XYZ file of C-alpha atoms in Angstrom:
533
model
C 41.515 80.506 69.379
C 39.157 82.538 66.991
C 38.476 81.338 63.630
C 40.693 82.930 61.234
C 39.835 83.285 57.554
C 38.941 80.414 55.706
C 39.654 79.739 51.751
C 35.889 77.701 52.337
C 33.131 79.537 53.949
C 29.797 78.344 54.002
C 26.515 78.643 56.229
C 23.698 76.477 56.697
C 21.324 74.856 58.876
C 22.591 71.398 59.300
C 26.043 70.012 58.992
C 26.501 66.411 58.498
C 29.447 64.524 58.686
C 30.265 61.716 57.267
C 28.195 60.311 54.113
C 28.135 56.458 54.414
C 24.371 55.245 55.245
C 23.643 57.004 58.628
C 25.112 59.917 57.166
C 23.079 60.281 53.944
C 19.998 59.570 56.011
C 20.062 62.125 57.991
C 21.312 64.646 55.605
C 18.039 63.547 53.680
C 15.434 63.297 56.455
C 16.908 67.139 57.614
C 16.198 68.605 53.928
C 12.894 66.720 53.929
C 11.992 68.650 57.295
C 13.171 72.238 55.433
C 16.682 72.726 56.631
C 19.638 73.655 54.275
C 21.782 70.603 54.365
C 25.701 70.512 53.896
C 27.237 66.786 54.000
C 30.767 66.826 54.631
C 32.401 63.004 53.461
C 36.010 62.175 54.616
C 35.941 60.072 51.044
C 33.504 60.527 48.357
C 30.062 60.028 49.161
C 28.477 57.320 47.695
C 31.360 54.883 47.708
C 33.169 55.338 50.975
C 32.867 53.311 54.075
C 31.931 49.894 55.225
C 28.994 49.496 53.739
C 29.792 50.789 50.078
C 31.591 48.108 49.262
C 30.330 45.274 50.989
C 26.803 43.449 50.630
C 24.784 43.897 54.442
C 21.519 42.069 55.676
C 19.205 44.340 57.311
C 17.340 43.971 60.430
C 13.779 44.136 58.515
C 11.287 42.825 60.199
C 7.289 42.696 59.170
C 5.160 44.852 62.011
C 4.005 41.309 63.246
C 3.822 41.003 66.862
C 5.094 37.415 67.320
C 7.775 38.538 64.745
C 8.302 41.450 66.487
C 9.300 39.797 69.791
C 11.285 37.356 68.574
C 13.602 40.103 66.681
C 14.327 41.588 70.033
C 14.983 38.540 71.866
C 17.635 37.251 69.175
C 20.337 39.257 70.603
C 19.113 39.968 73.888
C 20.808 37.635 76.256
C 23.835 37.490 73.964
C 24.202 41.342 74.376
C 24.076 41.312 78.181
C 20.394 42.294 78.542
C 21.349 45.956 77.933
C 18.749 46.743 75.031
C 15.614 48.590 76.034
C 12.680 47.402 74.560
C 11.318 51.072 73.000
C 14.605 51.596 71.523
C 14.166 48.507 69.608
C 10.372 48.961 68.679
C 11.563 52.730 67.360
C 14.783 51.566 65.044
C 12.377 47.994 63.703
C 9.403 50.234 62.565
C 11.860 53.395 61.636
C 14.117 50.861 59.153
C 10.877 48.918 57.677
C 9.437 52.518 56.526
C 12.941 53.330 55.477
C 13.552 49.991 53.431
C 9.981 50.348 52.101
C 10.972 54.229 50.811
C 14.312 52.438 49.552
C 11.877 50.619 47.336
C 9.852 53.546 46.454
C 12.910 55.249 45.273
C 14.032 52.858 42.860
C 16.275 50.220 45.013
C 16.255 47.099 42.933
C 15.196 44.275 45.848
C 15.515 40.782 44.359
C 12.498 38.907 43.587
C 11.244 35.463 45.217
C 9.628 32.381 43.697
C 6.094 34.815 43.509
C 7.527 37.876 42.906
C 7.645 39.601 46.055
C 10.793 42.065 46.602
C 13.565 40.651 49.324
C 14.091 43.322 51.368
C 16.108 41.562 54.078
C 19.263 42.590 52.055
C 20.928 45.897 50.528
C 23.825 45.875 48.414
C 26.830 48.208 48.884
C 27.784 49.554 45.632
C 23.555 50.161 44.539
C 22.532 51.079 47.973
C 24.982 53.815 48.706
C 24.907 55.265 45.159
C 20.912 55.499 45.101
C 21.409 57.390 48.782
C 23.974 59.935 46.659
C 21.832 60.263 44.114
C 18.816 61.040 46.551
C 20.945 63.041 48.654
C 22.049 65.531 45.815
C 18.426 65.341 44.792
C 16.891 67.048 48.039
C 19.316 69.855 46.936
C 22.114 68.772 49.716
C 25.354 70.305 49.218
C 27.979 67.587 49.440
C 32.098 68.137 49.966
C 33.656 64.906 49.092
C 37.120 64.245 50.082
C 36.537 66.429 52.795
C 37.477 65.111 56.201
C 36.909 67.311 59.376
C 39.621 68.036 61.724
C 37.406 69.794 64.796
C 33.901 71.461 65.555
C 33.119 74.670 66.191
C 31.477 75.697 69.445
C 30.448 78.770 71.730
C 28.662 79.123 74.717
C 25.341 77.738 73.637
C 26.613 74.731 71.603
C 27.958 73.315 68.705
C 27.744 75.533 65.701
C 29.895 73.679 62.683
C 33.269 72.391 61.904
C 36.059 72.580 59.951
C 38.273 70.437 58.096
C 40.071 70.072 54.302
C 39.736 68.965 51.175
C 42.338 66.308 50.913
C 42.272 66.567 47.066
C 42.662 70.394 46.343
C 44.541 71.363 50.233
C 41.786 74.278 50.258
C 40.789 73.876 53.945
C 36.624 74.381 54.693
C 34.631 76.070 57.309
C 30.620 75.153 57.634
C 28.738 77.440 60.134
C 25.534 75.476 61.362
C 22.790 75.895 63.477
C 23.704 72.130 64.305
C 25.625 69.338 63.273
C 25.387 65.429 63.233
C 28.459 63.261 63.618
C 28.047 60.081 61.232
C 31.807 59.575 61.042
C 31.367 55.737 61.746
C 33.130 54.217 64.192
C 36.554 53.004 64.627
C 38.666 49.874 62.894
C 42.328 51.143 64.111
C 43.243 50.965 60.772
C 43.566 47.058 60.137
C 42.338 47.247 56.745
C 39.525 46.060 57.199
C 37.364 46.032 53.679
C 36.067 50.009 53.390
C 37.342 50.882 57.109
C 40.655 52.304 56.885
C 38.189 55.785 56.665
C 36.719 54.866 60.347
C 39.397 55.847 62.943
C 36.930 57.049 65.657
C 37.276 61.003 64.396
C 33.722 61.535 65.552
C 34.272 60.274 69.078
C 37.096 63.064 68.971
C 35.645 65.800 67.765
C 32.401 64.980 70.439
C 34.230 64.790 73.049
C 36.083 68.145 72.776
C 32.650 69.948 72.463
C 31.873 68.164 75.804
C 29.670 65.161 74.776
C 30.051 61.572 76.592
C 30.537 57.945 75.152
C 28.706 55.245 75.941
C 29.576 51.286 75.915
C 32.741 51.523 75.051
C 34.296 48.222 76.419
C 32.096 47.230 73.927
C 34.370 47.589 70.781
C 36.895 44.903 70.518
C 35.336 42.994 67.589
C 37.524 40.745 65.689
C 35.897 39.539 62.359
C 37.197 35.678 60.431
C 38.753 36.712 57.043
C 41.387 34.935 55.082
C 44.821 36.233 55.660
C 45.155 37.771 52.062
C 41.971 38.906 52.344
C 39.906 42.552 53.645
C 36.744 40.777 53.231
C 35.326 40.563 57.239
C 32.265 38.323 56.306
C 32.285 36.520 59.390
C 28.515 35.501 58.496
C 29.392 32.889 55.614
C 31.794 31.061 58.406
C 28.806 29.838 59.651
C 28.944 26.946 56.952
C 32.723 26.330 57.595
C 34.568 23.789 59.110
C 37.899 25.009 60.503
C 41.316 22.591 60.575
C 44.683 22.454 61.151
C 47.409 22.564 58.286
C 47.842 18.425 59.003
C 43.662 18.439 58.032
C 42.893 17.757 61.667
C 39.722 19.399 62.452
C 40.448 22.550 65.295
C 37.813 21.365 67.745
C 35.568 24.311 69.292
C 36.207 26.907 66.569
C 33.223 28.624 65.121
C 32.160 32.039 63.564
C 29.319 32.754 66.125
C 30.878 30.658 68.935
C 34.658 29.507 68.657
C 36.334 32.666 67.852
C 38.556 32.463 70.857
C 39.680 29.178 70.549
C 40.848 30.074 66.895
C 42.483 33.212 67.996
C 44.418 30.563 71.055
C 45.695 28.759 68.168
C 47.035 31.755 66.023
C 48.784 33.270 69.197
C 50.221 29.923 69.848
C 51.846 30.279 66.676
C 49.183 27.176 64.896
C 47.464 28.363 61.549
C 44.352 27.403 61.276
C 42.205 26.949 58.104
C 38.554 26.835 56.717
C 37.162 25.752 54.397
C 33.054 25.937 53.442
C 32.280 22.750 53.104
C 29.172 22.554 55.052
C 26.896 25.101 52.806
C 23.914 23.120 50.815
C 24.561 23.348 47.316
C 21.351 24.629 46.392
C 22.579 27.763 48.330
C 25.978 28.175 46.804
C 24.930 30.360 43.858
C 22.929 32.609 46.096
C 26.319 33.007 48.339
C 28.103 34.111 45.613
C 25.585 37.066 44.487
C 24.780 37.732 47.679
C 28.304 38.738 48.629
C 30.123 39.370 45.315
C 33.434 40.683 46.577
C 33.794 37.968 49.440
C 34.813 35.244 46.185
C 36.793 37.469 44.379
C 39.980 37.341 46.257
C 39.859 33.386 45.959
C 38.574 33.152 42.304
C 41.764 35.602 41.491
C 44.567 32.492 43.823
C 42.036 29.831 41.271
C 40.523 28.466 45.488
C 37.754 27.329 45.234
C 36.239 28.068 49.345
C 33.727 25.426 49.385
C 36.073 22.539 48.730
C 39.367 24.030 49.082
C 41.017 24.894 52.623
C 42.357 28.397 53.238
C 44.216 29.966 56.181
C 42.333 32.130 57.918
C 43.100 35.485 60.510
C 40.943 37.307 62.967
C 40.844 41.029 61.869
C 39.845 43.596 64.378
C 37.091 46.090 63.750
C 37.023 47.860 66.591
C 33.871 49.559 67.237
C 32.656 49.148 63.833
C 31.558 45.769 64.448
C 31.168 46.840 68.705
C 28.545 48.478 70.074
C 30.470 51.328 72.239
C 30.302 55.181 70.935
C 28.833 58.680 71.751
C 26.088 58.600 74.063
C 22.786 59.922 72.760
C 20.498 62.224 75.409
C 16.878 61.848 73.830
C 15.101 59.673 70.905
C 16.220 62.200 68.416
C 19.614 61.311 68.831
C 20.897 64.088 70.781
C 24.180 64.164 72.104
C 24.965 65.804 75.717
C 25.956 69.120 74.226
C 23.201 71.167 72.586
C 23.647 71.464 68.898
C 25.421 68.142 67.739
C 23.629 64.839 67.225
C 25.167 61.390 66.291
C 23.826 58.495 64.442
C 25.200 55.099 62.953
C 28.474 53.628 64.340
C 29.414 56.968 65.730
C 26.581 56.648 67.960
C 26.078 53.634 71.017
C 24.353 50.499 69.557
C 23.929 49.591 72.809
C 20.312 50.336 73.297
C 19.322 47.830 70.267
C 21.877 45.092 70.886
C 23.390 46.233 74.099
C 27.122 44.736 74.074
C 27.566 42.364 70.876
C 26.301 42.459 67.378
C 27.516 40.771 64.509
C 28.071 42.273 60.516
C 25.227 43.887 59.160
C 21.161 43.657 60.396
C 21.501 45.483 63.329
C 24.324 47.470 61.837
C 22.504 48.361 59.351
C 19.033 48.987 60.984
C 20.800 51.421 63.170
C 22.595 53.428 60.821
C 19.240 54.027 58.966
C 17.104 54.465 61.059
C 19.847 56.324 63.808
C 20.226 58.962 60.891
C 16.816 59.734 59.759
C 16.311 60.612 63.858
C 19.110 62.937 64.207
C 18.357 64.330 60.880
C 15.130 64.926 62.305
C 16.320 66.083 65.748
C 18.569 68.704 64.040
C 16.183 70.460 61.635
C 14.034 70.401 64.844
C 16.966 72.096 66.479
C 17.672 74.937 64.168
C 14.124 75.927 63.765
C 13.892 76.585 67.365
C 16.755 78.387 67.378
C 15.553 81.122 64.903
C 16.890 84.481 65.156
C 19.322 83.051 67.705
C 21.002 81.878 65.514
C 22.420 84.883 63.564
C 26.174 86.050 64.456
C 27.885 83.158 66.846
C 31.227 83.668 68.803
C 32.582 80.131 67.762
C 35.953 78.769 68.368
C 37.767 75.858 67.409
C 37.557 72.625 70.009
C 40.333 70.759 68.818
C 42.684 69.820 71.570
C 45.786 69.758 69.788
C 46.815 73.096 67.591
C 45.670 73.141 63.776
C 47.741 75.791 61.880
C 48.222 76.715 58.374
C 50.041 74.548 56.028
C 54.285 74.893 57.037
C 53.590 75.897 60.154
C 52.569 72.511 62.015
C 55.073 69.609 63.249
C 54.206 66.600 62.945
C 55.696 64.766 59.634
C 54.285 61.844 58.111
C 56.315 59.524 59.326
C 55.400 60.482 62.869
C 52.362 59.904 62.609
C 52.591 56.316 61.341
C 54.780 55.745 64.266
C 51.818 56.643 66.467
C 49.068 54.716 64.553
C 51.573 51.967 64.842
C 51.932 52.397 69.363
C 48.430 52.417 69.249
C 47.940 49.080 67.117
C 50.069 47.856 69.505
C 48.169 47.929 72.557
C 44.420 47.233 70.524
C 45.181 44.487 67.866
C 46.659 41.917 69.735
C 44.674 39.193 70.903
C 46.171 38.814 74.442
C 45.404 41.956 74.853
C 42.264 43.263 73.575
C 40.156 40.101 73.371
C 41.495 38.059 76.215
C 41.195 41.222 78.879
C 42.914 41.068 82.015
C 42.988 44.096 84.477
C 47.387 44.129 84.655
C 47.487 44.333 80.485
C 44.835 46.729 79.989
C 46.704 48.791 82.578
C 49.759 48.482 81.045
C 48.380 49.436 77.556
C 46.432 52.338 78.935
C 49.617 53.671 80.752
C 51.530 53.570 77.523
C 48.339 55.223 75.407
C 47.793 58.090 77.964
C 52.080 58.901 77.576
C 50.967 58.738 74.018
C 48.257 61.209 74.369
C 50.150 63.868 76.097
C 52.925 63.902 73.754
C 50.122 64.144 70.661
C 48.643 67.226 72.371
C 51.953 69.436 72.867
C 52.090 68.686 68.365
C 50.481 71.360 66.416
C 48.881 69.850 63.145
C 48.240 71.721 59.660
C 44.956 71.616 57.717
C 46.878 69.397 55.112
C 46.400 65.597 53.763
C 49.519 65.172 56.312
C 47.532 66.463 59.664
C 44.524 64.529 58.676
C 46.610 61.406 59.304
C 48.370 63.015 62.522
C 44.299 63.772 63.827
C 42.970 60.797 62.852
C 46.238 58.667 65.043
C 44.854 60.585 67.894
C 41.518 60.274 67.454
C 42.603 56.243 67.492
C 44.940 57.197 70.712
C 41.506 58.787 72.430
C 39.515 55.762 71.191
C 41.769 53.215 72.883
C 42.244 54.850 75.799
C 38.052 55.468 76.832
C 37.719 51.743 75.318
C 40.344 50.384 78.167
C 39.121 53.068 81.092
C 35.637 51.418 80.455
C 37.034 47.665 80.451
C 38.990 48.163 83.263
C 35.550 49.874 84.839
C 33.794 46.558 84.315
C 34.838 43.817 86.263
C 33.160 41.092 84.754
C 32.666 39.411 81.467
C 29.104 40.573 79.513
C 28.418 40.577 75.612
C 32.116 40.766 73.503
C 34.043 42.066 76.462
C 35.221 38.973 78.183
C 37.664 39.159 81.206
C 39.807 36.349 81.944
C 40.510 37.665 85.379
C 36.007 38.194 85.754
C 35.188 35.513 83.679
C 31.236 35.633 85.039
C 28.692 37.676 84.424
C 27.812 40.124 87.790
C 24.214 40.943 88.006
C 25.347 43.705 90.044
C 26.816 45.307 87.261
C 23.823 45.171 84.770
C 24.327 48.829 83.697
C 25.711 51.153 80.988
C 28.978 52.756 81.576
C 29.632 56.231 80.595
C 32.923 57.469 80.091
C 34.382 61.013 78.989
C 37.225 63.412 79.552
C 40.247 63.800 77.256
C 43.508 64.564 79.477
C 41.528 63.204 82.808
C 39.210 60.525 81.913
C 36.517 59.138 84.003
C 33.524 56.792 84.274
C 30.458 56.238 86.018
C 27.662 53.956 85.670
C 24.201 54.542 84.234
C 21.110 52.675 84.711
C 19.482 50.524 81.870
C 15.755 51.434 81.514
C 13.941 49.222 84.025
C 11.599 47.411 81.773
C 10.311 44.135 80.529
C 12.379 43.701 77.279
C 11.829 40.165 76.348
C 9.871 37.229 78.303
C-alpha cells in the first residue's frame, strides 16, 4: 500500500519516537552530531512516561576500578549471568558523562554535608523538563500528542513513520533517513504510575519492518504498591514489614525476595499489608523528598506508612520493569533492519542486567546512555547514506489496514474488549508469574485466535485506532513474551517455572524471537567472557 497524501508532511534526517529519557537523548546526541531531528511523543514531551512523574536512582558509578567491578557484579548472578561485561563498561562510563552534562546543563543535584552534588538520583518532573528544554534548544522539532501507528519502509530499510495527532485528528507523515524507536516498553495497561502510554507499540512497529526481540520471557515484572495506589516504588518496601489483616506477620514476604509468597496469599484470597516500620528515622525526611508522589496518596486517606498498616497489591509492569525487547545488532544500537535503531525500554536490557532489574539505576542508566548511542548510530547512518537518500519508494508496514477516518471498523468498545482478553492471560499471577508450560499454552492459544481476528480489522488514523493499535501491539507483546517462556525450560532471573524450577546451565543463552502471524525462536550465544570473578 503506497502512501497516500498526508495533512502532515515532513522530511528529515532522524526520526525519534517516543520523548521520555531515552528518547530525548537520542534526539539530542543526533542534532549534536548535525542531523535534522524530528521527535515524535505519543504524550507531550517532557511530562509523559515513567520516569516524568516518578523520582529514579541512577546507576552512577565513579570510573573507580574496585567500584567499577562491584557495579557489575550486583546484578550479575541475580540476572542469570546474561550481562556481558563491555556492555556494562560502555552504558557505566556513557551515563557518568551524561549525568555529569546533566549537571553542566543546569540539573539541580542535591548537595551533601560538604557540598558536593548527589548525582545518584534524578527527579521526574525537573529531569524530563530540563531534557525538553534542551531538546527544543538543539533546534529539534517536537510533535507532542503524536503517537505513531506504523513505519515506513522500502527495500533498503526503514525510512519514517506515520501516526496522528490525538489532539487536532490531523494524521502525520515523517520521511527519515532513519529512525529510533524509544517507545518504552510495555505495562499492559495496569495503570501503573506514567505507564498507561507504554503498550509495547515499538516492539510492533519493529517487528513489521523485520527486526527481532530479544529476552522476552524476561518481562513479567510485578511491582508492591498499595491497592489505591499507581505508585510502583517497590524500592521503599525494603524497610517494610508485611502482615496479615489479624497483625500476624506474613512470614517470607519481601520487596527484593518474598514477592511470590505475597502474591500466594492474594490469589488465595488473604490480603496482606505493610507497613514501614523498619526505616531509621533519621532517613524518613529524606524518603519523603526523595520520592514526593509515593506519600501523597496516603497523606490525602490522613495514613501515616511508617506506623500505619496498609493493604498492599502486586501491579504488573510488564517489560517496563523486565528486561525483554528489540534486539540491538551493534554498539550503536542498531536494530536487525538497516535504518531503525532502539534505545531505553524498547530496547533488550539484557546485556546490562541480563534477566531481572529492579525500578530505576539500571533503568535509568540504560535509557540514557541506550539513547545517546542510537542517536549517535543514526546521524552516523544518514550521513552515509548521502545522495541515497533522495526519492524513497516507502510503504506502510503495518499489519493490520490503517484507513482514513469513517472508513475503519473497529469501535471503541472493541477495542477495550481486546485490551481486556489480553489482561487476561498476562496479569494474573498463576499465570504470568508462576509459569507452567500447560497455562502458558493455553494463554498463547487464546492470544494467537486473538491476533488473527485483530489483523482481518482495518483501523483509522483517529484517537479511536490508536487504542485499537496499541491492544494489538499488547496482543503481539504477550504472545513473543509466552513463545519465549515456553522456549525456556527452566527458571533464570524473573522468569521462574514451576514445572523447571532449576536453573539449566545448558541453557545459559539469549533467546531471540520474531515473526508476527508465525512466530519462532532460536537461541543465541552470550558473549563468552569473564564478566565478574
Amino acid at each position: 500500500m503506497a502512501i497516500q497524501e498526508q495533512a502532515q508532511h515532513l522530511k528529515t534526517d532522524v526520526l525519534v519516537i517516543g520523548g521520555g529519557p531515552a528518547g530525548t537523548w537520542a534526539a539530542v546526541t543526533a542534532a549534536a552530531k548535525g542531523a535534522r531531528v524530528v521527535l515524535a511523543d505519543k504524550g507531550y514531551c517532557g511530562s509523559s512516561g515513567a520516569t516524568a512523574p516518578s523520582g529514579t536512582g541512577v546507576w552512577y558509578v565513579k570510573p573507580d576500578e574496585r567500584l567499577r567491578e562491584e557495579a557489575k557484579a550486583s546484578r550479575y548472578d541475580m540476572g542469570g549471568r546474561l550481562a556481558e561485561h563491555r556492555w556494562m563498561n560502555r552504558v557505566l562510563d556513557r551515563t557518568y558523562a551524561n549525568m555529569n552534562q546533566l549537571a553542566g546543563w543546569g540539573y539541580p543535584f542535591p548537595l551533601d554535608d560538604e557540598g558536593n552534588q548527589h548525582r545518584r538520583s534524578l527527579q521526574g518532573p525537573e529531569y524530563m523538563r530540563l531534557m525538553r528544554k534542551v531538546v527544543r534548544k538543539a533546534g529539534v522539532t517536537i510533535l507532542d500528542h503524536s503517537p505513531a501507528l506504523e513505519l515506513l519502509a522500502d527495500e533498503h530499510g526503514v525510512g519514517g513513520a506515520a501516526g496522528v495527532n490525538t489532539q487536532t485528528g490531523i494524521p502525520w507523515t515523517v520521511e527519515a533517513g532513519a529512525v529510533v524507536i524509544a517507545t518504552g516498553g510495555c505495562a499492559f495497561l495496569s495503570k501503573a504510575l506514567g505507564c498507561n502510554v507504554l503498550t509495547g507499540d515499538g516492539y510492533l512497529m519493529a517487528a513489521e519492518a523485520g527486526a527481532n526481540l530479544s529476552g522476552m520471557e524476561f518481562s513479567n515484572a510485578y511491582a508492591i504498591c498499595p491497592t489505591f495506589s499507581s505508585v510502583t516504588k517497590t524500592a521503599y518496601y525494603s524497610y517494610a514489614s508485611f502482615y496479615y489483616e489479624d497483625g500476624t506477620i506474613v512470614e517470607g514476604a519481601g520487596s527484593k525476595r518474598g514477592r511470590s509468597v505475597i502474591a500466594r496469599n492474594l490469589m488465595e484470597g488473604r490480603q496482606v499489608y505493610a507497613v514501614l516500620d523498619q526505616a531509621p528515622e533519621h532517613l524518613k525526611p529524606l524518603l519523603r523528598v526523595g520520592q514526593t508522589n509515593f506519600f501523597l496518596p496516603f497523606d490525602r486517606r490522613g495514613i501515616d506508612p511508617f506506623t500505619d498498616p496498609f493493604p498492599i497489591t502486586l501491579r504488573l509492569e510488564g517489560t517496563v520493569r523486565g528486561t525483554g525487547g528489540i534486539r540491538l545488532a551493534d554498539e550503536l544500537c542498531a536494530t536487525d533492519v538497516p535504518g531503525l535503531y532502539a534505545a531505553g525500554d524498547a530496547a533488550t536490557r539484557e546485556l546490562i542486567c541480563g534477566g531481572f532489574t529492579g525500578g530505576g539505576s539500571h533503568n535509568a542508566a540504560w535509557a540514557m546512555s541506550s539513547g545517546s548511542f542510537a542517536g549517535e548510530g543514526a546521524a552516523a547512518y544518514v550521513k552515509k547514506l548521502g545522495a541515497h537518500d533522495g526519492s524513497r519508494n516507502l510503504e506502510r508496514k503495518s499489519t493490520q489496514p490503517i484507513v482514513e477516518e469513517g472508513k475503519g471498523s473497529v469501535k471503541p468498545s472493541r477495542a477495550a474488549e481486546w485490551v481486556q482478553a489480553v489482561q487476561d492471560e498476562v496479569k494474573p499471577y498463576d499465570r504470568n508469574l508462576f509459569r507452567t508450560g500447560e497455562v502458558m499454552t493455553q494463554s498463547l492459544n487464546r492470544l494467537n485466535g486473538l491476533w488473527n481476528e485483530q489483523r482481518e480489522q482495518a483501523i483509522e488514523h483517529t484517537v479511536d485506532g490508536v487504542k485499537a493499535r496499541e491492544a494489538a501491539a499488547m496482543t503481539a507483546t504477550a504472545r513473543w513474551m509466552y513463545t519465549s517462556a515456553l522456549a525456556r525450560t527452566e527458571s533464570r532471573g524473573m522468569h521462574k517455572r514451576s514445572d523447571f524450577a532449576g536453573m539449566d546451565d545448558n541453557q545459559h543463552y539469549r533467546l531471540i524471537t520474531g515473526g508476527l502471524d508465525q512466530l519462532w525462536v532460536r537461541p543465541e550465544q552470550v558473549c563468552k567472557e569473564v564478566v565478574v570473578h
